[in-house]
Amino acid sequence: GDSVTQMEGPVTLSEEAFLTINCTYTATGYPSLFWYVQYPGEGLQLLLKATKADDKGSNKGFEATYRKETTSFHLEKGSVQVSDSAVYFCALSPLWAGGTSYGKLTFGQGTILTVHP
Amino acid sequence: EAQVTQNPRYLITVTGKKLTVTCSQNMNHEYMSWYRQDPGLGLRQIYYSMNVEATDKGDVPEGYKVSRKEKRNFPLILESPSPNQTSLYFCASSPSAGGRETQYFGPGTRLLVL
């Protein structure tokens, strides 16, 4: 079945440091890939997504590129801020119709990011 | 404001006492689902609904029931809760079940079963 593996956390950085959170996936076909972010005490919200190979998703200074050859979707940001402290989830959703997977998001285990001033 | 709402936000109960967590969305979305979040496991899908009166099991459906009588509402029912159902629960919705769709999440319900 489908699966998503994220780098183990937690990750602790100083403000303005470079961030990378690794994400690799296993899936049938070519799924859509997502990064969701969960701020303390809140639900998940979409950070960015990519729906086909070589697409780059970007939002709020974060970027991730859909790499089919390495089945990866690593999240990067050039300069993190204290307000970026949150839990980050990589997820995939299959594109094909039919079966019990249709529409389902498969999540990685989440990476806790803490940014210090 | 477009949103997914859940109630209650926090709930402490005892083993075997039936409970319902409500979920409602105001975006006219067809697809709704429930996830549970546990440390180290990420989120796992419990049940989903493609539209009114169309529900099906996700990855971890044991001990849960759902219904979809109206498009906007998708309650999660625990008929006989057990301690292993202590978790953080999220309801989500999207315009359809298409793989490119963004899912919108509620704020979460933290459940403790004693």
PDB file of C-alpha atoms in Angstrom:
ATOM      1  CA  GLY A   1       0.000   0.000   0.000  1.00  0.00           C
ATOM      2  CA  ASP A   2       0.883   3.674  -0.102  1.00  0.00           C
ATOM      3  CA  SER A   3       3.274   5.039   2.497  1.00  0.00           C
ATOM      4  CA  VAL A   4       5.101   8.261   3.379  1.00  0.00           C
ATOM      5  CA  THR A   5       8.332   8.503   5.350  1.00  0.00           C
ATOM      6  CA  GLN A   6       9.524  11.765   6.884  1.00  0.00           C
ATOM      7  CA  MET A   7      12.839  12.525   8.495  1.00  0.00           C
ATOM      8  CA  GLU A   8      12.802  11.925  12.178  1.00  0.00           C
ATOM      9  CA  GLY A   9      12.504  14.949  14.403  1.00  0.00           C
ATOM     10  CA  PRO A  10      12.280  17.048  16.320  1.00  0.00           C
ATOM     11  CA  VAL A  11      14.204  19.704  14.432  1.00  0.00           C
ATOM     12  CA  THR A  12      15.513  22.718  16.326  1.00  0.00           C
ATOM     13  CA  LEU A  13      16.913  25.718  14.459  1.00  0.00           C
ATOM     14  CA  SER A  14      17.916  29.292  15.116  1.00  0.00           C
ATOM     15  CA  GLU A  15      16.028  32.085  13.387  1.00  0.00           C
ATOM     16  CA  GLU A  16      17.207  32.722   9.790  1.00  0.00           C
ATOM     17  CA  ALA A  17      18.670  29.217   9.462  1.00  0.00           C
ATOM     18  CA  PHE A  18      18.030  27.045   6.389  1.00  0.00           C
ATOM     19  CA  LEU A  19      15.407  24.337   6.758  1.00  0.00           C
ATOM     20  CA  THR A  20      15.120  20.982   5.034  1.00  0.00           C
ATOM     21  CA  ILE A  21      12.616  18.300   6.029  1.00  0.00           C
ATOM     22  CA  ASN A  22      12.999  15.143   3.983  1.00  0.00           C
ATOM     23  CA  CYS A  23      10.014  13.224   2.663  1.00  0.00           C
ATOM     24  CA  THR A  24       9.951  10.107   0.522  1.00  0.00           C
ATOM     25  CA  TYR A  25       6.966   8.089  -0.598  1.00  0.00           C
ATOM     26  CA  THR A  26       5.848   4.745  -1.966  1.00  0.00           C
ATOM     27  CA  ALA A  27       2.736   4.710  -4.121  1.00  0.00           C
ATOM     28  CA  THR A  28       1.131   3.107  -7.142  1.00  0.00           C
ATOM     29  CA  GLY A  29       1.135   5.437 -10.130  1.00  0.00           C
ATOM     30  CA  TYR A  30       1.667   9.151  -9.732  1.00  0.00           C
ATOM     31  CA  PRO A  31       0.018  10.584  -6.648  1.00  0.00           C
ATOM     32  CA  SER A  32      -0.456  14.211  -5.680  1.00  0.00           C
ATOM     33  CA  LEU A  33       1.916  15.306  -2.924  1.00  0.00           C
ATOM     34  CA  PHE A  34       1.194  17.728  -0.108  1.00  0.00           C
ATOM     35  CA  TRP A  35       2.774  19.442   2.858  1.00  0.00           C
ATOM     36  CA  TYR A  36       0.375  20.295   5.661  1.00  0.00           C
ATOM     37  CA  VAL A  37       1.300  22.353   8.724  1.00  0.00           C
ATOM     38  CA  GLN A  38      -0.205  22.151  12.203  1.00  0.00           C
ATOM     39  CA  TYR A  39       0.349  25.134  14.485  1.00  0.00           C
ATOM     40  CA  PRO A  40      -0.009  24.565  18.235  1.00  0.00           C
ATOM     41  CA  GLY A  41      -3.610  23.883  19.228  1.00  0.00           C
ATOM     42  CA  GLU A  42      -4.912  24.088  15.677  1.00  0.00           C
ATOM     43  CA  GLY A  43      -6.004  21.775  12.887  1.00  0.00           C
ATOM     44  CA  LEU A  44      -3.958  21.035   9.791  1.00  0.00           C
ATOM     45  CA  GLN A  45      -3.792  23.522   6.962  1.00  0.00           C
ATOM     46  CA  LEU A  46      -2.362  23.121   3.514  1.00  0.00           C
ATOM     47  CA  LEU A  47       1.099  24.619   3.109  1.00  0.00           C
ATOM     48  CA  LEU A  48       1.786  23.632  -0.497  1.00  0.00           C
ATOM     49  CA  LYS A  49       1.137  20.887  -3.016  1.00  0.00           C
ATOM     50  CA  ALA A  50       2.315  19.447  -6.322  1.00  0.00           C
ATOM     51  CA  THR A  51       0.215  17.280  -8.597  1.00  0.00           C
ATOM     52  CA  LYS A  52       2.676  16.020 -11.193  1.00  0.00           C
ATOM     53  CA  ALA A  53       6.352  15.196 -11.602  1.00  0.00           C
ATOM     54  CA  ASP A  54       8.778  18.159 -11.573  1.00  0.00           C
ATOM     55  CA  ASP A  55       6.083  20.509 -10.267  1.00  0.00           C
ATOM     56  CA  LYS A  56       7.280  22.877  -7.567  1.00  0.00           C
ATOM     57  CA  GLY A  57       4.862  23.901  -4.844  1.00  0.00           C
ATOM     58  CA  SER A  58       5.589  27.095  -2.928  1.00  0.00           C
ATOM     59  CA  ASN A  59       3.970  29.215  -0.241  1.00  0.00           C
ATOM     60  CA  LYS A  60       5.133  31.568   2.542  1.00  0.00           C
ATOM     61  CA  GLY A  61       8.780  31.071   1.523  1.00  0.00           C
ATOM     62  CA  PHE A  62       8.532  27.272   1.664  1.00  0.00           C
ATOM     63  CA  GLU A  63       9.205  25.163  -1.426  1.00  0.00           C
ATOM     64  CA  ALA A  64       9.065  21.502  -2.388  1.00  0.00           C
ATOM     65  CA  THR A  65       9.674  19.824  -5.760  1.00  0.00           C
ATOM     66  CA  TYR A  66       7.971  16.604  -6.881  1.00  0.00           C
ATOM     67  CA  ARG A  67      10.833  14.253  -7.802  1.00  0.00           C
ATOM     68  CA  LYS A  68       9.493  11.106  -9.446  1.00  0.00           C
ATOM     69  CA  GLU A  69      12.921   9.549  -9.998  1.00  0.00           C
ATOM     70  CA  THR A  70      13.764   9.663  -6.291  1.00  0.00           C
ATOM     71  CA  THR A  71      10.116   9.466  -5.061  1.00  0.00           C
ATOM     72  CA  SER A  72      10.753  12.486  -2.875  1.00  0.00           C
ATOM     73  CA  PHE A  73       9.099  15.779  -1.927  1.00  0.00           C
ATOM     74  CA  HIS A  74      11.520  17.517   0.434  1.00  0.00           C
ATOM     75  CA  LEU A  75      10.402  20.734   2.135  1.00  0.00           C
ATOM     76  CA  GLU A  76      12.821  23.679   2.189  1.00  0.00           C
ATOM     77  CA  LYS A  77      12.897  27.232   3.425  1.00  0.00           C
ATOM     78  CA  GLY A  78      15.838  29.586   3.111  1.00  0.00           C
ATOM     79  CA  SER A  79      15.358  31.529   6.341  1.00  0.00           C
ATOM     80  CA  VAL A  80      13.049  30.282   9.077  1.00  0.00           C
ATOM     81  CA  GLN A  81      11.249  32.470  11.587  1.00  0.00           C
ATOM     82  CA  VAL A  82      10.049  31.795  15.121  1.00  0.00           C
ATOM     83  CA  SER A  83       6.492  31.836  13.735  1.00  0.00           C
ATOM     84  CA  ASP A  84       7.338  28.759  11.608  1.00  0.00           C
ATOM     85  CA  SER A  85       7.466  26.602  14.734  1.00  0.00           C
ATOM     86  CA  ALA A  86       4.888  23.892  14.108  1.00  0.00           C
ATOM     87  CA  VAL A  87       4.433  20.255  13.120  1.00  0.00           C
ATOM     88  CA  TYR A  88       4.891  19.542   9.407  1.00  0.00           C
ATOM     89  CA  PHE A  89       3.245  16.598   7.666  1.00  0.00           C
ATOM     90  CA  CYS A  90       4.076  15.229   4.265  1.00  0.00           C
ATOM     91  CA  ALA A  91       1.147  13.442   2.597  1.00  0.00           C
ATOM     92  CA  LEU A  92       0.075  11.863  -0.664  1.00  0.00           C
ATOM     93  CA  SER A  93      -3.235  11.231  -2.376  1.00  0.00           C
ATOM     94  CA  PRO A  94      -3.709   8.831  -5.293  1.00  0.00           C
ATOM     95  CA  LEU A  95      -4.986  10.177  -8.596  1.00  0.00           C
ATOM     96  CA  TRP A  96      -6.760   7.078  -9.842  1.00  0.00           C
ATOM     97  CA  ALA A  97     -10.447   6.453  -9.213  1.00  0.00           C
ATOM     98  CA  GLY A  98     -11.794   3.338  -7.596  1.00  0.00           C
ATOM     99  CA  GLY A  99     -10.740   1.332  -4.582  1.00  0.00           C
ATOM    100  CA  THR A 100     -10.726   2.372  -0.978  1.00  0.00           C
ATOM    101  CA  SER A 101      -7.765   4.720  -1.406  1.00  0.00           C
ATOM    102  CA  TYR A 102      -9.587   7.237  -3.560  1.00  0.00           C
ATOM    103  CA  GLY A 103      -9.477  10.646  -1.926  1.00  0.00           C
ATOM    104  CA  LYS A 104      -7.569   9.397   1.095  1.00  0.00           C
ATOM    105  CA  LEU A 105      -4.548  11.265   2.354  1.00  0.00           C
ATOM    106  CA  THR A 106      -1.703   9.041   3.533  1.00  0.00           C
ATOM    107  CA  PHE A 107       0.446  10.957   6.011  1.00  0.00           C
ATOM    108  CA  GLY A 108       3.989  10.701   7.260  1.00  0.00           C
ATOM    109  CA  GLN A 109       4.536  10.687  10.993  1.00  0.00           C
ATOM    110  CA  GLY A 110       5.087  14.445  11.232  1.00  0.00           C
ATOM    111  CA  THR A 111       8.172  16.501  12.032  1.00  0.00           C
ATOM    112  CA  ILE A 112       8.186  18.933  14.945  1.00  0.00           C
ATOM    113  CA  LEU A 113      10.050  22.144  14.094  1.00  0.00           C
ATOM    114  CA  THR A 114      11.109  24.554  16.812  1.00  0.00           C
ATOM    115  CA  VAL A 115      12.754  27.844  15.855  1.00  0.00           C
ATOM    116  CA  HIS A 116      14.587  29.860  18.533  1.00  0.00           C
ATOM    117  CA  PRO A 117      15.190  33.634  18.333  1.00  0.00           C
TER     118      PRO A 117
ATOM    119  CA  GLU B   1     -16.141  32.225   6.635  1.00  0.00           C
ATOM    120  CA  ALA B   2     -15.477  28.879   4.969  1.00  0.00           C
ATOM    121  CA  GLN B   3     -14.703  26.357   7.655  1.00  0.00           C
ATOM    122  CA  VAL B   4     -14.995  22.906   9.144  1.00  0.00           C
ATOM    123  CA  THR B   5     -16.262  22.863  12.719  1.00  0.00           C
ATOM    124  CA  GLN B   6     -16.057  20.080  15.269  1.00  0.00           C
ATOM    125  CA  ASN B   7     -17.673  19.677  18.653  1.00  0.00           C
ATOM    126  CA  PRO B   8     -16.710  19.147  21.339  1.00  0.00           C
ATOM    127  CA  ARG B   9     -13.085  20.254  21.230  1.00  0.00           C
ATOM    128  CA  TYR B  10     -12.186  18.319  24.369  1.00  0.00           C
ATOM    129  CA  LEU B  11     -13.914  15.307  25.874  1.00  0.00           C
ATOM    130  CA  ILE B  12     -13.185  13.050  28.824  1.00  0.00           C
ATOM    131  CA  THR B  13     -15.350   9.957  29.109  1.00  0.00           C
ATOM    132  CA  VAL B  14     -15.360   6.475  30.594  1.00  0.00           C
ATOM    133  CA  THR B  15     -15.130   3.096  28.917  1.00  0.00           C
ATOM    134  CA  GLY B  16     -18.400   1.999  27.339  1.00  0.00           C
ATOM    135  CA  LYS B  17     -20.260   5.304  27.418  1.00  0.00           C
ATOM    136  CA  LYS B  18     -21.511   6.105  23.930  1.00  0.00           C
ATOM    137  CA  LEU B  19     -20.436   9.423  22.466  1.00  0.00           C
ATOM    138  CA  THR B  20     -20.760  11.412  19.262  1.00  0.00           C
ATOM    139  CA  VAL B  21     -18.353  13.957  17.834  1.00  0.00           C
ATOM    140  CA  THR B  22     -20.035  16.288  15.382  1.00  0.00           C
ATOM    141  CA  CYS B  23     -18.486  17.669  12.213  1.00  0.00           C
ATOM    142  CA  SER B  24     -19.992  20.285   9.932  1.00  0.00           C
ATOM    143  CA  GLN B  25     -18.702  22.115   6.844  1.00  0.00           C
ATOM    144  CA  ASN B  26     -20.194  25.162   5.125  1.00  0.00           C
ATOM    145  CA  MET B  27     -18.409  24.829   1.770  1.00  0.00           C
ATOM    146  CA  ASN B  28     -20.858  22.459   0.038  1.00  0.00           C
ATOM    147  CA  HIS B  29     -18.116  19.834  -0.176  1.00  0.00           C
ATOM    148  CA  GLU B  30     -18.992  16.340  -1.356  1.00  0.00           C
ATOM    149  CA  TYR B  31     -16.113  14.440   0.270  1.00  0.00           C
ATOM    150  CA  MET B  32     -15.687  14.220   4.042  1.00  0.00           C
ATOM    151  CA  SER B  33     -13.524  12.038   6.211  1.00  0.00           C
ATOM    152  CA  TRP B  34     -12.367  11.395   9.753  1.00  0.00           C
ATOM    153  CA  TYR B  35      -8.758  10.904  10.840  1.00  0.00           C
ATOM    154  CA  ARG B  36      -7.146  10.116  14.133  1.00  0.00           C
ATOM    155  CA  GLN B  37      -3.714  11.471  15.055  1.00  0.00           C
ATOM    156  CA  ASP B  38      -1.420   9.501  17.344  1.00  0.00           C
ATOM    157  CA  PRO B  39       2.212  10.294  18.254  1.00  0.00           C
ATOM    158  CA  GLY B  40       4.690   8.767  15.840  1.00  0.00           C
ATOM    159  CA  LEU B  41       1.934   7.527  13.518  1.00  0.00           C
ATOM    160  CA  GLY B  42       0.807  10.694  11.794  1.00  0.00           C
ATOM    161  CA  LEU B  43      -2.859  10.772  10.806  1.00  0.00           C
ATOM    162  CA  ARG B  44      -4.800   7.684   9.806  1.00  0.00           C
ATOM    163  CA  GLN B  45      -8.157   7.643   8.076  1.00  0.00           C
ATOM    164  CA  ILE B  46     -11.065   6.137  10.025  1.00  0.00           C
ATOM    165  CA  TYR B  47     -14.041   6.562   7.653  1.00  0.00           C
ATOM    166  CA  TYR B  48     -14.836   8.595   4.608  1.00  0.00           C
ATOM    167  CA  SER B  49     -17.904   9.677   2.656  1.00  0.00           C
ATOM    168  CA  MET B  50     -18.045  10.401  -1.057  1.00  0.00           C
ATOM    169  CA  ASN B  51     -21.477  12.048  -0.745  1.00  0.00           C
ATOM    170  CA  VAL B  52     -24.776  11.845   1.122  1.00  0.00           C
ATOM    171  CA  GLU B  53     -25.623   8.269   2.141  1.00  0.00           C
ATOM    172  CA  ALA B  54     -22.271   7.013   0.771  1.00  0.00           C
ATOM    173  CA  THR B  55     -19.790   6.068   3.493  1.00  0.00           C
ATOM    174  CA  ASP B  56     -16.959   3.548   3.634  1.00  0.00           C
ATOM    175  CA  LYS B  57     -14.191   2.314   5.908  1.00  0.00           C
ATOM    176  CA  GLY B  58     -10.739   3.808   5.978  1.00  0.00           C
ATOM    177  CA  ASP B  59      -7.646   2.225   7.475  1.00  0.00           C
ATOM    178  CA  VAL B  60      -8.704   2.052  11.144  1.00  0.00           C
ATOM    179  CA  PRO B  61     -12.530   1.752  11.299  1.00  0.00           C
ATOM    180  CA  GLU B  62     -12.849  -0.703  14.208  1.00  0.00           C
ATOM    181  CA  GLY B  63     -14.927   0.706  17.060  1.00  0.00           C
ATOM    182  CA  TYR B  64     -16.305   3.632  15.068  1.00  0.00           C
ATOM    183  CA  LYS B  65     -19.469   4.407  13.115  1.00  0.00           C
ATOM    184  CA  VAL B  66     -20.415   7.318  10.894  1.00  0.00           C
ATOM    185  CA  SER B  67     -23.446   8.594   9.036  1.00  0.00           C
ATOM    186  CA  ARG B  68     -23.994  11.116   6.231  1.00  0.00           C
ATOM    187  CA  LYS B  69     -27.642  12.099   6.111  1.00  0.00           C
ATOM    188  CA  GLU B  70     -26.963  15.685   5.059  1.00  0.00           C
ATOM    189  CA  LYS B  71     -24.193  16.990   2.870  1.00  0.00           C
ATOM    190  CA  ARG B  72     -22.788  19.359   5.490  1.00  0.00           C
ATOM    191  CA  ASN B  73     -22.686  16.979   8.496  1.00  0.00           C
ATOM    192  CA  PHE B  74     -20.572  13.899   9.154  1.00  0.00           C
ATOM    193  CA  PRO B  75     -20.734  12.765  12.797  1.00  0.00           C
ATOM    194  CA  LEU B  76     -18.356  10.219  14.289  1.00  0.00           C
ATOM    195  CA  ILE B  77     -19.945   7.781  16.731  1.00  0.00           C
ATOM    196  CA  LEU B  78     -18.143   5.686  19.331  1.00  0.00           C
ATOM    197  CA  GLU B  79     -20.783   3.284  20.617  1.00  0.00           C
ATOM    198  CA  SER B  80     -18.601   1.687  23.308  1.00  0.00           C
ATOM    199  CA  PRO B  81     -15.390   3.688  23.687  1.00  0.00           C
ATOM    200  CA  SER B  82     -12.258   1.978  24.952  1.00  0.00           C
ATOM    201  CA  PRO B  83      -8.971   3.474  26.224  1.00  0.00           C
ATOM    202  CA  ASN B  84      -7.203   2.665  22.938  1.00  0.00           C
ATOM    203  CA  GLN B  85      -9.497   5.210  21.274  1.00  0.00           C
ATOM    204  CA  THR B  86      -7.881   8.005  23.284  1.00  0.00           C
ATOM    205  CA  SER B  87      -6.574  10.222  20.524  1.00  0.00           C
ATOM    206  CA  LEU B  88      -6.838  13.505  18.653  1.00  0.00           C
ATOM    207  CA  TYR B  89      -9.552  13.387  15.988  1.00  0.00           C
ATOM    208  CA  PHE B  90      -9.832  15.521  12.874  1.00  0.00           C
ATOM    209  CA  CYS B  91     -12.670  15.900  10.437  1.00  0.00           C
ATOM    210  CA  ALA B  92     -11.787  16.995   6.904  1.00  0.00           C
ATOM    211  CA  SER B  93     -13.663  17.914   3.740  1.00  0.00           C
ATOM    212  CA  SER B  94     -12.867  18.594   0.090  1.00  0.00           C
ATOM    213  CA  PRO B  95     -14.921  19.543  -2.972  1.00  0.00           C
ATOM    214  CA  SER B  96     -14.646  16.003  -4.314  1.00  0.00           C
ATOM    215  CA  ALA B  97     -12.578  12.886  -3.786  1.00  0.00           C
ATOM    216  CA  GLY B  98     -10.152  13.772  -6.586  1.00  0.00           C
ATOM    217  CA  GLY B  99      -6.499  13.235  -5.763  1.00  0.00           C
ATOM    218  CA  ARG B 100      -5.564  16.825  -6.594  1.00  0.00           C
ATOM    219  CA  GLU B 101      -8.039  18.326  -4.153  1.00  0.00           C
ATOM    220  CA  THR B 102      -6.972  20.181  -1.034  1.00  0.00           C
ATOM    221  CA  GLN B 103      -8.585  18.859   2.104  1.00  0.00           C
ATOM    222  CA  TYR B 104      -9.773  21.322   4.764  1.00  0.00           C
ATOM    223  CA  PHE B 105      -9.439  20.251   8.364  1.00  0.00           C
ATOM    224  CA  GLY B 106     -11.420  21.062  11.460  1.00  0.00           C
ATOM    225  CA  PRO B 107      -9.688  22.227  14.663  1.00  0.00           C
ATOM    226  CA  GLY B 108      -9.624  18.770  16.208  1.00  0.00           C
ATOM    227  CA  THR B 109     -11.289  16.959  19.113  1.00  0.00           C
ATOM    228  CA  ARG B 110      -9.076  15.644  21.881  1.00  0.00           C
ATOM    229  CA  LEU B 111     -10.657  12.553  23.432  1.00  0.00           C
ATOM    230  CA  LEU B 112      -9.593  10.821  26.619  1.00  0.00           C
ATOM    231  CA  VAL B 113     -11.245   7.492  27.471  1.00  0.00           C
ATOM    232  CA  LEU B 114     -10.697   6.351  31.059  1.00  0.00           C
TER     233      LEU B 114
END
